[in-house]
Amino acid sequence: MNGVTTVKYKEEKNKVNYTWKEFKKQKYLQIMVIPWVIWLIVFSYIPMYGIIIAFKEFQIGNGILGSPWVGFMQFKMFFNNPEFFNIMKNTLGISILKLVIGFPAPIILALLLNELTHAKFKKLVQSVSYLPHFISWVIMAGIITRILSGEGGVINELLMAIGLLQEPITFLGEPQYFWGILVLSDIWKGVGWGSIIYLAAISNVDQGMYEAAAIDGAKRFQRIWHITLPSIAPTIVILLIFSVSGILNAGFDQIYLLQNPLVLDVGEVLDTYVYKVGISQARYSYSTAVGLFKSVVGFILILITNWLAKKVSDQGIF
Amino acid sequence: MKKTIGEKIFDYVNILFMCIIIFLFIFPFWQLLMISFNDATDAMRGGIYFWPRMWTLKNYQMTLKHPLIGNAYLITILRTVIGTICSLLATGMFAYGLSKKHLVFRKVYLTLATITMFFSGGLIPTFLLIRGLGLTNNFWVYIIPSLISVWNMIIMKTFFQSLPASLEESAKIDGYNDLQIFFKIVLPTSTPIIAAIALFNGVGHWNAWFDAYIYINDANLLPLQTILMKIVAQNSAAQELMQHEQAVQGAVTPEAMKITTMMIAIGPIVLIYPFLQKYFMKGIMIGAIKE
């Protein structure tokens, strides 16, 4: 979401003196920077190099270099795995649902918040709606499990009290509810925080336009539709690109913590699968291949959406 | 402007909608808080929604006294404090250096940093690296691998670039070197961004569970969230916790202990966050699209 800033430094064309003298002159600055460049190399670039084990049969004793090459065997194994289709279906299904329902939610909240005239009340709603963003999925999962529990969960008690249910349902144990629970709880956790950026964009809209529109007799909805929405469209497009590129990230923490054997059939996604085969079963090469497949598809998606966004609206992140 | 009837209805519906939102966002937390203040065996009867039936602080006494949880709380606090300070210093120094356009190799450094925002080694290569470095079962695995977030670095860099140059120039004339300028002048004048990044880092450390889950076996090094994760996800762990201390049994149920642990894990965040709100708003704005 913050990535746009990175584009800027391309334009900063300054003449830099690449001399040893200059380097020594700024030794304190270099001392402040170089350790973290080394840190980046160790903690980001060495793992990138480690990706080659996806094309090997990694054996711990032999190390990365000494392990034998196997080409695309790990990938083929994944594509031929009977679970492949199911995992892809779940990953895409959950992500697309989250995108279609979850993406507009903060925009709608921001538009509605903007229509609140009472400043203190607006502040209160905002503060309350950010709160879940700061709370871990571990705790959120604990709360969700409890609310939906068949034994004394609030939802069950409420539904039974108004006569909609005769017997309590263990919602988290029913495959048909699992995706819905994921999408709703994702919105619950993220909608307030997501709305901040849109509210910021809305606050930058020229107030004169609203006044002019009001004089022309534009109604509330017309003003939202014809002024506010177009004004924040660039923000929407950029955030949409980021969301689409993350479409294979269905959300590890949330799904892993809410999963249980009863819903595994609809709840296993790429990330949870990578974790399970990689860490729990120690199939390092296979798991890395699955992870790499995910990254490559994600990267292609970001390129495509970026290209599309540029075509449609002249907006892009690079 | 006079409001039409339609607009007035819209206003009321909007306010009502917001009230529902407030309820949906507060009630689940509130109910658990009330259960945590209620006698554990009585709470099993259910029906506690807005207020405890039998007030007690016993759940909290027992939970905090529990050797595993008390220790985990300490680890979480340590990790959050040390991790946040270290991250801030590392990210701040890196960002400050890169904010200087005359820095030799600046482009190389920036490119190296930017690439990591789009590519990463993924779970297993990182796992193998951490293991290779001997960081497993080591407290520093919480601190070192998460020292720098390139996102945060870029946000800080943007902020530093917006500081008036005269401030640093006068310090240079006084004979300060870049390190001194950073610590004595730049850091003290950058409170909003420091507070925002500190909050993000702090919350990240406070809420982290996965690193401990895969890298730590020693129960004495586990943070609260990881223990909680084991209790929440694998319900049997709650029973195990109970057996850990026999004296607890009878007074507190596993469920009450779970809920109370959740409450003590949320507590500090809820208490701190109203005070820092204006800062994180500012932080996210600086990093935001407009720039």
Coordinates of C-alpha atoms in Angstrom, one line a residue:
Chain A
M1 CA 0.0 0.0 0.0
N2 CA 2.9 2.3 0.6
G3 CA 4.8 1.2 -2.4
V4 CA 4.1 4.3 -4.5
T5 CA 6.8 6.2 -2.6
T6 CA 9.4 3.9 -4.0
V7 CA 8.8 5.1 -7.5
K8 CA 10.0 8.5 -6.7
Y9 CA 13.7 8.1 -6.4
K10 CA 14.1 7.2 -10.0
E11 CA 13.6 10.8 -10.7
E12 CA 16.2 12.1 -8.3
K13 CA 19.0 12.5 -10.8
N14 CA 21.8 13.8 -8.8
K15 CA 25.5 13.8 -9.6
V16 CA 27.2 11.6 -7.1
N17 CA 31.0 11.5 -6.8
Y18 CA 32.0 7.9 -6.8
T19 CA 35.4 8.4 -5.4
W20 CA 37.1 6.8 -2.4
K21 CA 37.7 10.3 -1.0
E22 CA 34.0 11.1 -1.1
F23 CA 33.2 7.7 0.4
K24 CA 35.6 8.4 3.3
K25 CA 34.2 11.9 3.8
Q26 CA 30.8 10.4 4.5
K27 CA 32.1 7.5 6.5
Y28 CA 29.5 8.0 9.3
L29 CA 26.7 7.9 6.9
Q30 CA 28.1 4.8 5.4
I31 CA 28.5 3.2 8.8
M32 CA 24.8 3.9 9.4
V33 CA 23.9 2.1 6.2
I34 CA 26.3 -0.7 5.4
P35 CA 25.4 -3.0 8.3
W36 CA 21.8 -3.0 7.2
V37 CA 22.8 -3.7 3.6
I38 CA 24.6 -6.7 4.9
W39 CA 21.6 -7.6 7.0
L40 CA 19.4 -7.5 3.8
I41 CA 21.9 -9.7 2.0
V42 CA 21.8 -12.3 4.8
F43 CA 18.1 -12.3 5.7
S44 CA 16.6 -11.6 2.3
Y45 CA 19.1 -12.5 -0.4
I46 CA 20.4 -15.8 1.0
P47 CA 16.9 -17.2 1.3
M48 CA 16.3 -16.0 -2.3
Y49 CA 19.3 -18.0 -3.3
G50 CA 17.9 -20.9 -1.3
I51 CA 15.0 -21.1 -3.7
I52 CA 17.1 -23.3 -6.0
I53 CA 16.3 -26.2 -3.7
A54 CA 13.0 -26.2 -5.4
F55 CA 14.9 -27.7 -8.4
K56 CA 16.9 -30.1 -6.3
E57 CA 16.3 -33.0 -3.9
F58 CA 17.5 -31.2 -0.8
Q59 CA 19.4 -33.3 1.7
I60 CA 20.4 -31.6 4.9
G61 CA 23.8 -33.4 5.1
N62 CA 24.8 -32.3 1.6
G63 CA 23.7 -28.7 1.9
I64 CA 22.1 -26.7 -0.9
L65 CA 25.1 -27.0 -3.3
G66 CA 25.7 -30.6 -2.8
S67 CA 22.2 -31.8 -3.2
P68 CA 21.4 -33.4 -6.6
W69 CA 19.4 -31.4 -9.3
V70 CA 16.0 -32.8 -10.2
G71 CA 14.7 -30.2 -12.6
F72 CA 11.0 -29.6 -12.4
M73 CA 10.2 -32.8 -10.7
Q74 CA 9.0 -31.2 -7.5
F75 CA 6.6 -29.0 -9.5
K76 CA 5.3 -31.9 -11.5
M77 CA 4.7 -33.8 -8.2
F78 CA 2.6 -30.9 -7.0
F79 CA 0.6 -30.5 -10.2
N80 CA 0.0 -34.2 -10.3
N81 CA -1.0 -34.3 -6.7
P82 CA -4.7 -35.1 -6.3
E83 CA -4.9 -32.3 -3.8
F84 CA -3.6 -29.7 -6.2
F85 CA -6.9 -28.9 -7.8
N86 CA -8.6 -28.6 -4.4
I87 CA -5.9 -26.4 -2.9
M88 CA -6.0 -24.1 -5.9
K89 CA -9.8 -24.0 -5.8
N90 CA -9.8 -23.1 -2.1
T91 CA -7.0 -20.5 -2.4
L92 CA -8.6 -18.7 -5.4
G93 CA -12.1 -19.1 -4.1
I94 CA -11.3 -17.6 -0.7
S95 CA -9.2 -14.8 -2.1
I96 CA -11.7 -13.9 -4.8
L97 CA -14.5 -13.8 -2.3
K98 CA -12.4 -11.7 0.0
L99 CA -11.6 -9.4 -2.9
V100 CA -15.1 -9.0 -4.2
I101 CA -16.8 -8.6 -0.8
G102 CA -13.9 -7.4 1.3
F103 CA -12.3 -4.8 -1.0
P104 CA -15.3 -2.5 -1.3
A105 CA -16.1 -2.7 2.4
P106 CA -13.6 -0.1 3.6
I107 CA -14.6 2.2 0.8
I108 CA -18.2 2.1 1.8
L109 CA -17.3 2.6 5.4
A110 CA -15.2 5.6 4.5
L111 CA -18.0 7.1 2.4
L112 CA -20.5 6.6 5.2
L113 CA -18.1 7.9 7.9
N114 CA -17.5 11.0 5.7
E115 CA -21.3 11.7 5.8
L116 CA -21.4 11.8 9.6
T117 CA -21.7 15.3 10.6
H118 CA -21.1 14.9 14.3
A119 CA -17.2 15.0 14.7
K120 CA -17.0 13.2 18.0
F121 CA -19.3 10.4 17.0
K122 CA -17.3 10.0 13.8
K123 CA -14.1 9.8 15.8
L124 CA -15.6 7.2 18.1
V125 CA -16.7 4.9 15.3
Q126 CA -13.3 5.2 13.7
S127 CA -11.4 4.4 16.9
V128 CA -13.6 1.4 17.6
S129 CA -13.4 0.1 14.0
Y130 CA -9.5 0.2 14.0
L131 CA -9.2 -1.8 17.2
P132 CA -9.3 -5.3 15.7
H133 CA -6.5 -4.4 13.3
F134 CA -4.2 -4.3 16.3
I135 CA -5.3 -7.6 17.8
S136 CA -3.6 -10.8 16.7
W137 CA -5.3 -13.4 14.6
V138 CA -4.6 -15.8 17.5
I139 CA -6.9 -13.8 19.8
M140 CA -9.4 -13.1 17.0
A141 CA -9.6 -16.8 16.2
G142 CA -10.2 -17.5 19.9
I143 CA -13.0 -15.0 19.9
I144 CA -14.5 -16.2 16.7
T145 CA -14.4 -19.9 17.8
R146 CA -16.2 -18.9 21.0
I147 CA -18.9 -16.8 19.3
L148 CA -19.6 -19.5 16.8
S149 CA -19.4 -22.4 19.3
G150 CA -22.2 -24.9 19.4
E151 CA -21.9 -24.9 23.2
G152 CA -23.0 -21.6 24.5
G153 CA -21.9 -19.5 21.5
V154 CA -23.7 -16.1 21.2
I155 CA -24.8 -16.7 17.7
N156 CA -26.4 -20.0 18.5
E157 CA -28.1 -18.7 21.6
L158 CA -29.4 -15.8 19.7
L159 CA -30.7 -17.8 16.8
M160 CA -32.4 -20.3 19.1
A161 CA -33.9 -17.5 21.2
I162 CA -35.6 -16.0 18.2
G163 CA -36.6 -19.5 17.0
L164 CA -34.6 -19.7 13.8
L165 CA -32.7 -22.7 15.1
Q166 CA -33.9 -25.7 16.9
E167 CA -30.5 -27.2 17.7
P168 CA -27.1 -25.4 18.0
I169 CA -24.8 -25.7 15.0
T170 CA -21.0 -25.9 15.3
F171 CA -20.5 -23.4 12.6
L172 CA -16.7 -23.9 12.4
G173 CA -17.2 -27.6 11.8
E174 CA -19.5 -27.2 8.9
P175 CA -17.7 -26.9 5.5
Q176 CA -20.5 -24.9 3.9
Y177 CA -20.0 -22.0 6.3
F178 CA -16.2 -21.9 6.4
W179 CA -15.6 -19.5 3.5
G180 CA -18.3 -17.1 4.7
I181 CA -16.7 -17.1 8.2
L182 CA -13.3 -16.3 6.7
V183 CA -14.6 -13.4 4.6
L184 CA -16.7 -11.9 7.4
S185 CA -14.1 -12.2 10.0
D186 CA -11.5 -10.7 7.6
I187 CA -13.8 -7.7 7.1
W188 CA -14.4 -7.4 10.8
K189 CA -10.6 -7.3 11.4
G190 CA -9.6 -5.0 8.6
V191 CA -12.5 -2.8 7.5
G192 CA -11.7 0.1 9.9
W193 CA -8.1 0.2 9.2
G194 CA -8.6 -0.1 5.5
S195 CA -10.9 2.9 5.6
I196 CA -8.2 5.2 6.9
I197 CA -6.5 5.6 3.6
Y198 CA -9.8 6.4 1.8
L199 CA -10.7 8.9 4.4
A200 CA -7.4 10.6 3.9
A201 CA -8.1 10.7 0.2
I202 CA -11.6 12.0 0.7
S203 CA -10.3 14.8 3.0
N204 CA -8.1 15.9 0.2
V205 CA -11.0 16.5 -2.2
D206 CA -11.5 20.2 -3.0
Q207 CA -14.4 21.4 -0.8
G208 CA -15.3 24.0 -3.5
M209 CA -16.5 21.2 -5.8
Y210 CA -19.1 20.2 -3.2
E211 CA -20.3 23.7 -2.8
A212 CA -20.5 24.2 -6.6
A213 CA -22.4 20.9 -6.9
A214 CA -24.8 21.9 -4.1
I215 CA -25.6 25.1 -5.9
D216 CA -26.3 23.1 -9.0
G217 CA -28.8 21.2 -6.9
A218 CA -26.8 17.9 -6.6
K219 CA -28.3 15.5 -4.0
R220 CA -26.3 13.7 -1.4
F221 CA -25.9 10.5 -3.4
Q222 CA -25.1 12.4 -6.6
R223 CA -22.3 14.2 -4.8
I224 CA -20.9 11.0 -3.5
W225 CA -21.2 9.4 -6.9
H226 CA -20.0 12.2 -9.1
I227 CA -17.4 14.0 -6.8
T228 CA -16.2 11.8 -4.0
L229 CA -15.8 8.5 -5.8
P230 CA -14.0 9.9 -8.9
S231 CA -11.7 11.9 -6.6
I232 CA -10.6 8.8 -4.7
A233 CA -10.5 6.6 -7.8
P234 CA -6.7 6.7 -8.1
T235 CA -6.3 5.5 -4.5
I236 CA -8.8 2.7 -5.2
V237 CA -7.0 1.6 -8.3
I238 CA -3.6 1.4 -6.6
L239 CA -5.0 -0.5 -3.6
L240 CA -6.8 -2.8 -6.0
I241 CA -3.6 -3.7 -7.8
F242 CA -2.0 -4.6 -4.5
S243 CA -5.0 -6.7 -3.6
V244 CA -5.1 -8.6 -6.9
S245 CA -1.4 -9.3 -6.7
G246 CA -1.9 -10.9 -3.4
I247 CA -4.7 -13.1 -4.7
L248 CA -2.8 -16.3 -3.8
N249 CA -2.3 -15.1 -0.3
A250 CA -5.6 -16.2 1.1
G251 CA -4.3 -15.3 4.6
F252 CA -2.1 -17.7 6.5
D253 CA -2.7 -16.8 10.1
Q254 CA -6.4 -16.5 9.8
I255 CA -7.0 -19.7 7.9
Y256 CA -4.4 -21.8 9.8
L257 CA -5.9 -20.8 13.2
L258 CA -9.5 -21.3 12.2
Q259 CA -8.9 -24.6 10.3
N260 CA -9.9 -27.9 11.8
P261 CA -10.0 -31.5 10.4
L262 CA -13.7 -31.1 9.6
V263 CA -13.3 -28.2 7.2
L264 CA -9.9 -29.1 5.8
D265 CA -11.4 -30.0 2.5
V266 CA -12.6 -26.4 1.9
G267 CA -9.9 -24.8 4.1
E268 CA -6.6 -26.0 2.8
V269 CA -4.8 -23.2 0.9
L270 CA -1.4 -22.8 -0.7
D271 CA 0.2 -21.1 2.4
T272 CA -1.1 -23.6 4.9
Y273 CA -0.1 -26.4 2.6
V274 CA 3.4 -25.0 2.2
Y275 CA 3.7 -24.8 6.0
K276 CA 2.4 -28.4 6.6
V277 CA 4.5 -30.2 4.0
G278 CA 7.5 -28.0 4.6
I279 CA 7.8 -27.6 8.4
S280 CA 5.7 -30.5 9.7
Q281 CA 6.7 -33.1 7.2
A282 CA 10.2 -31.6 6.4
R283 CA 9.7 -32.0 2.6
Y284 CA 11.9 -29.0 2.0
S285 CA 12.3 -29.1 -1.7
Y286 CA 8.7 -29.9 -2.5
S287 CA 7.4 -27.2 -0.2
T288 CA 9.8 -24.6 -1.6
A289 CA 8.6 -25.5 -5.1
V290 CA 5.0 -24.9 -4.1
G291 CA 6.0 -21.6 -2.5
L292 CA 7.9 -20.6 -5.7
F293 CA 4.9 -21.5 -7.9
K294 CA 2.8 -19.2 -5.7
S295 CA 5.3 -16.3 -5.9
V296 CA 5.6 -16.5 -9.7
V297 CA 1.9 -16.5 -10.3
G298 CA 1.5 -13.6 -7.8
F299 CA 4.2 -11.7 -9.6
I300 CA 2.6 -12.3 -13.0
L301 CA -0.7 -11.2 -11.6
I302 CA 0.7 -7.9 -10.4
L303 CA 2.2 -7.2 -13.8
I304 CA -1.1 -7.9 -15.5
T305 CA -3.2 -5.8 -13.2
N306 CA -0.7 -3.0 -13.3
W307 CA -0.8 -3.1 -17.1
L308 CA -4.6 -3.2 -17.1
A309 CA -4.9 -0.4 -14.6
K310 CA -2.6 1.8 -16.7
K311 CA -4.7 1.1 -19.8
V312 CA -7.9 1.8 -18.1
S313 CA -7.1 4.7 -15.8
D314 CA -3.5 5.9 -16.3
Q315 CA -2.8 4.7 -12.8
G316 CA -0.1 2.2 -11.9
I317 CA 2.5 1.5 -9.4
F318 CA 5.3 1.2 -11.8
Chain B
M1 CA -28.0 24.2 3.0
K2 CA -31.4 22.9 3.9
K3 CA -31.7 19.1 4.2
T4 CA -34.5 17.3 2.4
I5 CA -36.5 14.6 4.2
G6 CA -34.6 12.0 2.2
E7 CA -31.3 13.3 3.4
K8 CA -32.5 13.4 7.0
I9 CA -33.6 9.8 6.8
F10 CA -30.2 8.9 5.3
D11 CA -28.5 10.6 8.2
Y12 CA -30.5 8.7 10.8
V13 CA -30.0 5.4 9.0
N14 CA -26.3 6.1 8.8
I15 CA -26.1 6.8 12.5
L16 CA -28.0 3.7 13.3
F17 CA -25.7 1.7 11.0
M18 CA -22.7 3.1 12.8
C19 CA -24.1 2.2 16.2
I20 CA -24.6 -1.4 15.0
I21 CA -20.9 -1.3 13.8
I22 CA -19.8 -0.1 17.2
F23 CA -21.8 -2.9 18.9
L24 CA -20.4 -5.6 16.6
F25 CA -16.9 -4.4 17.2
I26 CA -17.1 -4.0 20.9
F27 CA -19.4 -6.7 22.1
P28 CA -17.3 -9.8 21.5
F29 CA -14.4 -8.2 23.5
W30 CA -16.7 -6.9 26.2
Q31 CA -18.4 -10.3 26.7
L32 CA -15.1 -12.1 27.1
L33 CA -13.8 -9.4 29.5
M34 CA -16.9 -9.9 31.6
I35 CA -16.5 -13.7 31.6
S36 CA -13.0 -13.2 32.7
F37 CA -14.2 -11.3 35.8
N38 CA -16.8 -14.0 36.5
D39 CA -16.4 -17.0 38.7
A40 CA -15.1 -19.8 36.4
T41 CA -17.4 -22.7 37.4
D42 CA -20.4 -20.3 37.4
A43 CA -19.4 -19.1 33.9
M44 CA -19.8 -22.6 32.5
R45 CA -23.6 -22.2 32.9
G46 CA -23.4 -19.6 30.2
G47 CA -25.6 -16.6 29.8
I48 CA -23.1 -13.9 30.7
Y49 CA -23.4 -11.2 28.1
F50 CA -23.0 -7.7 29.5
W51 CA -22.2 -8.0 33.1
P52 CA -20.6 -10.7 35.4
R53 CA -22.9 -12.7 37.6
M54 CA -20.3 -13.5 40.3
W55 CA -17.5 -11.0 40.4
T56 CA -14.0 -12.3 41.0
L57 CA -10.4 -11.5 40.3
K58 CA -9.4 -15.2 40.8
N59 CA -9.0 -15.9 37.1
Y60 CA -6.5 -13.2 36.8
Q61 CA -4.6 -14.2 40.0
M62 CA -4.4 -17.8 38.8
T63 CA -3.5 -17.0 35.3
L64 CA -0.7 -14.6 36.1
K65 CA 0.6 -17.0 38.8
H66 CA 0.8 -19.9 36.3
P67 CA 4.4 -20.6 35.7
L68 CA 4.1 -20.9 31.9
I69 CA 1.9 -17.9 31.3
G70 CA 3.6 -15.6 33.7
N71 CA 6.9 -16.4 32.1
A72 CA 5.5 -16.0 28.6
Y73 CA 4.1 -12.6 29.5
L74 CA 7.6 -11.6 30.5
I75 CA 9.1 -12.9 27.3
T76 CA 6.5 -11.0 25.3
I77 CA 7.2 -7.8 27.1
L78 CA 11.0 -8.3 26.7
R79 CA 10.7 -9.1 23.1
T80 CA 8.4 -6.1 22.4
V81 CA 10.6 -3.6 24.1
I82 CA 14.0 -4.9 22.9
G83 CA 12.6 -5.6 19.4
T84 CA 11.0 -2.3 19.0
I85 CA 14.0 -0.3 20.1
C86 CA 16.4 -2.3 17.9
S87 CA 14.1 -2.1 14.9
L88 CA 13.6 1.6 15.3
L89 CA 17.4 2.2 15.5
A90 CA 18.2 0.0 12.6
T91 CA 15.4 1.2 10.3
G92 CA 16.0 4.8 11.3
M93 CA 19.7 4.7 10.6
F94 CA 19.2 3.0 7.3
A95 CA 16.5 5.4 6.3
Y96 CA 18.5 8.4 7.4
G97 CA 21.6 7.3 5.4
L98 CA 19.5 6.6 2.3
S99 CA 17.7 10.0 2.6
K100 CA 21.0 11.7 1.7
K101 CA 21.2 12.1 -2.0
H102 CA 24.9 12.4 -2.1
L103 CA 25.4 9.0 -0.4
V104 CA 27.9 7.0 -2.5
F105 CA 26.2 3.7 -3.7
R106 CA 22.8 5.1 -2.7
K107 CA 21.2 3.7 -5.8
V108 CA 22.7 0.3 -5.2
Y109 CA 21.5 0.2 -1.6
L110 CA 18.0 1.4 -2.5
T111 CA 17.7 -1.1 -5.3
L112 CA 18.8 -3.9 -3.1
A113 CA 16.2 -2.9 -0.5
T114 CA 13.3 -2.3 -3.0
I115 CA 13.7 -5.8 -4.6
T116 CA 13.1 -7.4 -1.2
M117 CA 9.7 -5.8 -1.2
F118 CA 8.7 -7.8 -4.3
F119 CA 10.6 -11.0 -3.9
S120 CA 11.4 -13.2 -1.0
G121 CA 12.9 -16.6 -0.4
G122 CA 9.7 -17.9 1.1
L123 CA 9.1 -20.0 4.2
I124 CA 11.4 -23.0 3.8
P125 CA 14.6 -21.2 2.6
T126 CA 14.2 -18.7 5.4
F127 CA 13.6 -21.5 7.9
L128 CA 16.8 -23.3 6.7
L129 CA 18.8 -20.1 7.0
I130 CA 17.6 -19.4 10.5
R131 CA 18.4 -22.9 11.5
G132 CA 21.8 -22.7 9.8
L133 CA 22.6 -19.6 11.7
G134 CA 21.9 -21.4 15.0
L135 CA 19.0 -19.0 15.9
T136 CA 16.6 -21.8 16.7
N137 CA 15.8 -22.0 20.4
N138 CA 17.4 -18.6 20.9
F139 CA 15.7 -15.5 22.1
W140 CA 17.4 -13.4 19.4
V141 CA 15.4 -15.1 16.7
Y142 CA 12.6 -12.7 17.7
I143 CA 14.8 -9.7 17.3
I144 CA 17.4 -10.1 14.5
P145 CA 15.4 -11.5 11.5
S146 CA 12.8 -8.8 11.9
L147 CA 15.1 -5.8 12.5
I148 CA 14.2 -4.0 9.3
S149 CA 11.0 -3.6 7.4
V150 CA 11.7 -2.0 4.0
W151 CA 8.2 -0.5 4.0
N152 CA 8.9 1.3 7.3
M153 CA 12.3 2.3 6.1
I154 CA 10.8 4.0 3.0
I155 CA 8.2 5.8 5.1
M156 CA 11.0 7.1 7.4
K157 CA 13.2 8.0 4.5
T158 CA 10.4 10.1 3.1
F159 CA 9.9 11.8 6.4
F160 CA 13.6 12.6 6.8
Q161 CA 13.8 14.0 3.3
S162 CA 11.0 16.5 4.3
L163 CA 13.0 17.9 7.3
P164 CA 14.4 21.3 6.7
A165 CA 18.0 21.1 5.6
S166 CA 19.1 24.2 7.6
L167 CA 18.6 22.2 10.8
E168 CA 21.4 19.8 9.9
E169 CA 23.6 22.4 8.2
S170 CA 23.8 24.4 11.4
A171 CA 24.7 21.3 13.3
K172 CA 27.4 20.5 10.8
I173 CA 28.9 24.0 11.3
D174 CA 29.0 23.2 15.0
G175 CA 31.2 20.2 14.2
Y176 CA 28.6 17.4 14.5
N177 CA 29.2 14.3 12.4
D178 CA 26.3 12.5 10.7
L179 CA 25.9 10.0 13.6
Q180 CA 25.6 12.8 16.1
I181 CA 23.2 14.7 13.9
F182 CA 21.0 11.7 13.6
F183 CA 20.9 10.9 17.3
K184 CA 20.9 14.5 18.7
I185 CA 18.9 16.4 16.1
V186 CA 17.0 14.2 13.7
L187 CA 15.6 11.7 16.1
P188 CA 14.3 14.2 18.6
T189 CA 12.6 16.3 15.9
S190 CA 11.0 13.2 14.3
T191 CA 8.6 12.2 17.1
P192 CA 5.5 11.7 15.0
I193 CA 7.2 9.2 12.6
I194 CA 9.1 7.5 15.5
A195 CA 5.9 7.0 17.4
A196 CA 4.1 5.7 14.4
I197 CA 6.8 3.2 13.4
A198 CA 7.3 2.2 17.1
L199 CA 3.7 1.5 17.3
F200 CA 3.7 -0.7 14.2
N201 CA 6.8 -2.5 15.4
G202 CA 5.6 -2.9 18.9
V203 CA 2.2 -4.3 17.8
G204 CA 4.0 -6.6 15.4
H205 CA 6.2 -8.0 18.2
W206 CA 3.4 -8.2 20.7
N207 CA 1.2 -10.2 18.3
A208 CA 3.8 -12.4 16.8
W209 CA 3.4 -16.1 17.3
F210 CA 4.6 -17.9 14.2
D211 CA 8.4 -17.4 14.6
A212 CA 8.3 -18.9 18.1
Y213 CA 6.0 -21.7 16.8
I214 CA 8.5 -22.9 14.2
Y215 CA 11.9 -21.9 15.8
I216 CA 11.5 -22.4 19.5
N217 CA 11.0 -25.7 21.4
D218 CA 12.0 -24.4 24.9
A219 CA 8.8 -23.7 26.7
N220 CA 10.5 -21.0 28.7
L221 CA 11.2 -18.9 25.6
L222 CA 7.6 -19.0 24.2
P223 CA 5.8 -15.7 24.1
L224 CA 2.2 -15.3 25.2
Q225 CA 0.6 -15.4 21.7
T226 CA 2.3 -18.7 20.8
I227 CA 1.1 -20.4 24.1
L228 CA -2.3 -18.9 23.4
M229 CA -2.2 -20.2 19.9
K230 CA -1.6 -23.7 21.2
I231 CA -4.5 -23.3 23.7
V232 CA -6.9 -21.9 21.1
A233 CA -6.0 -24.2 18.2
Q234 CA -5.4 -27.3 20.1
N235 CA -7.9 -27.3 22.9
S236 CA -6.1 -30.2 24.6
A237 CA -3.3 -27.8 25.4
A238 CA -5.6 -26.1 27.8
Q239 CA -5.9 -29.3 29.8
E240 CA -2.2 -29.6 29.8
L241 CA -1.8 -26.2 31.2
M242 CA -4.2 -27.0 34.0
Q243 CA -2.2 -30.1 35.0
H244 CA 0.9 -27.9 35.2
E245 CA -0.2 -26.7 38.5
Q246 CA -2.6 -28.9 40.5
A247 CA -3.5 -26.2 43.0
V248 CA -5.3 -24.3 40.2
Q249 CA -7.7 -27.0 39.6
G250 CA -11.2 -26.6 41.0
A251 CA -10.9 -22.8 41.3
V252 CA -10.4 -22.1 37.6
T253 CA -11.5 -24.0 34.5
P254 CA -9.4 -24.4 31.4
E255 CA -11.9 -22.2 29.5
A256 CA -11.7 -19.4 32.0
M257 CA -7.9 -19.6 31.9
K258 CA -8.0 -19.3 28.1
I259 CA -10.2 -16.3 28.1
T260 CA -8.3 -14.6 30.9
T261 CA -5.0 -15.2 28.9
M262 CA -6.7 -13.6 25.9
M263 CA -7.6 -10.6 28.0
I264 CA -4.2 -10.1 29.4
A265 CA -2.8 -10.3 25.9
I266 CA -5.2 -7.7 24.5
G267 CA -4.9 -5.4 27.6
P268 CA -1.8 -3.4 26.9
I269 CA -2.8 -2.8 23.2
V270 CA -6.2 -1.5 24.1
L271 CA -4.7 0.7 26.9
I272 CA -1.9 2.2 24.7
Y273 CA -3.6 2.7 21.5
P274 CA -5.9 5.7 22.2
F275 CA -2.8 7.7 23.1
L276 CA -0.9 6.8 20.0
Q277 CA -3.8 7.2 17.6
K278 CA -2.8 10.6 16.3
Y279 CA 0.7 9.3 15.6
F280 CA -0.2 6.2 13.6
M281 CA -2.6 8.3 11.6
K282 CA 0.2 10.6 10.7
G283 CA 2.5 7.6 10.0
I284 CA 0.1 5.9 7.6
M285 CA -0.5 9.2 5.9
I286 CA 3.2 9.8 5.3
G287 CA 3.5 6.4 3.7
A288 CA 0.3 6.8 1.8
I289 CA -0.4 7.4 -1.8
K290 CA -0.5 11.1 -1.9
E291 CA 3.1 12.0 -0.7

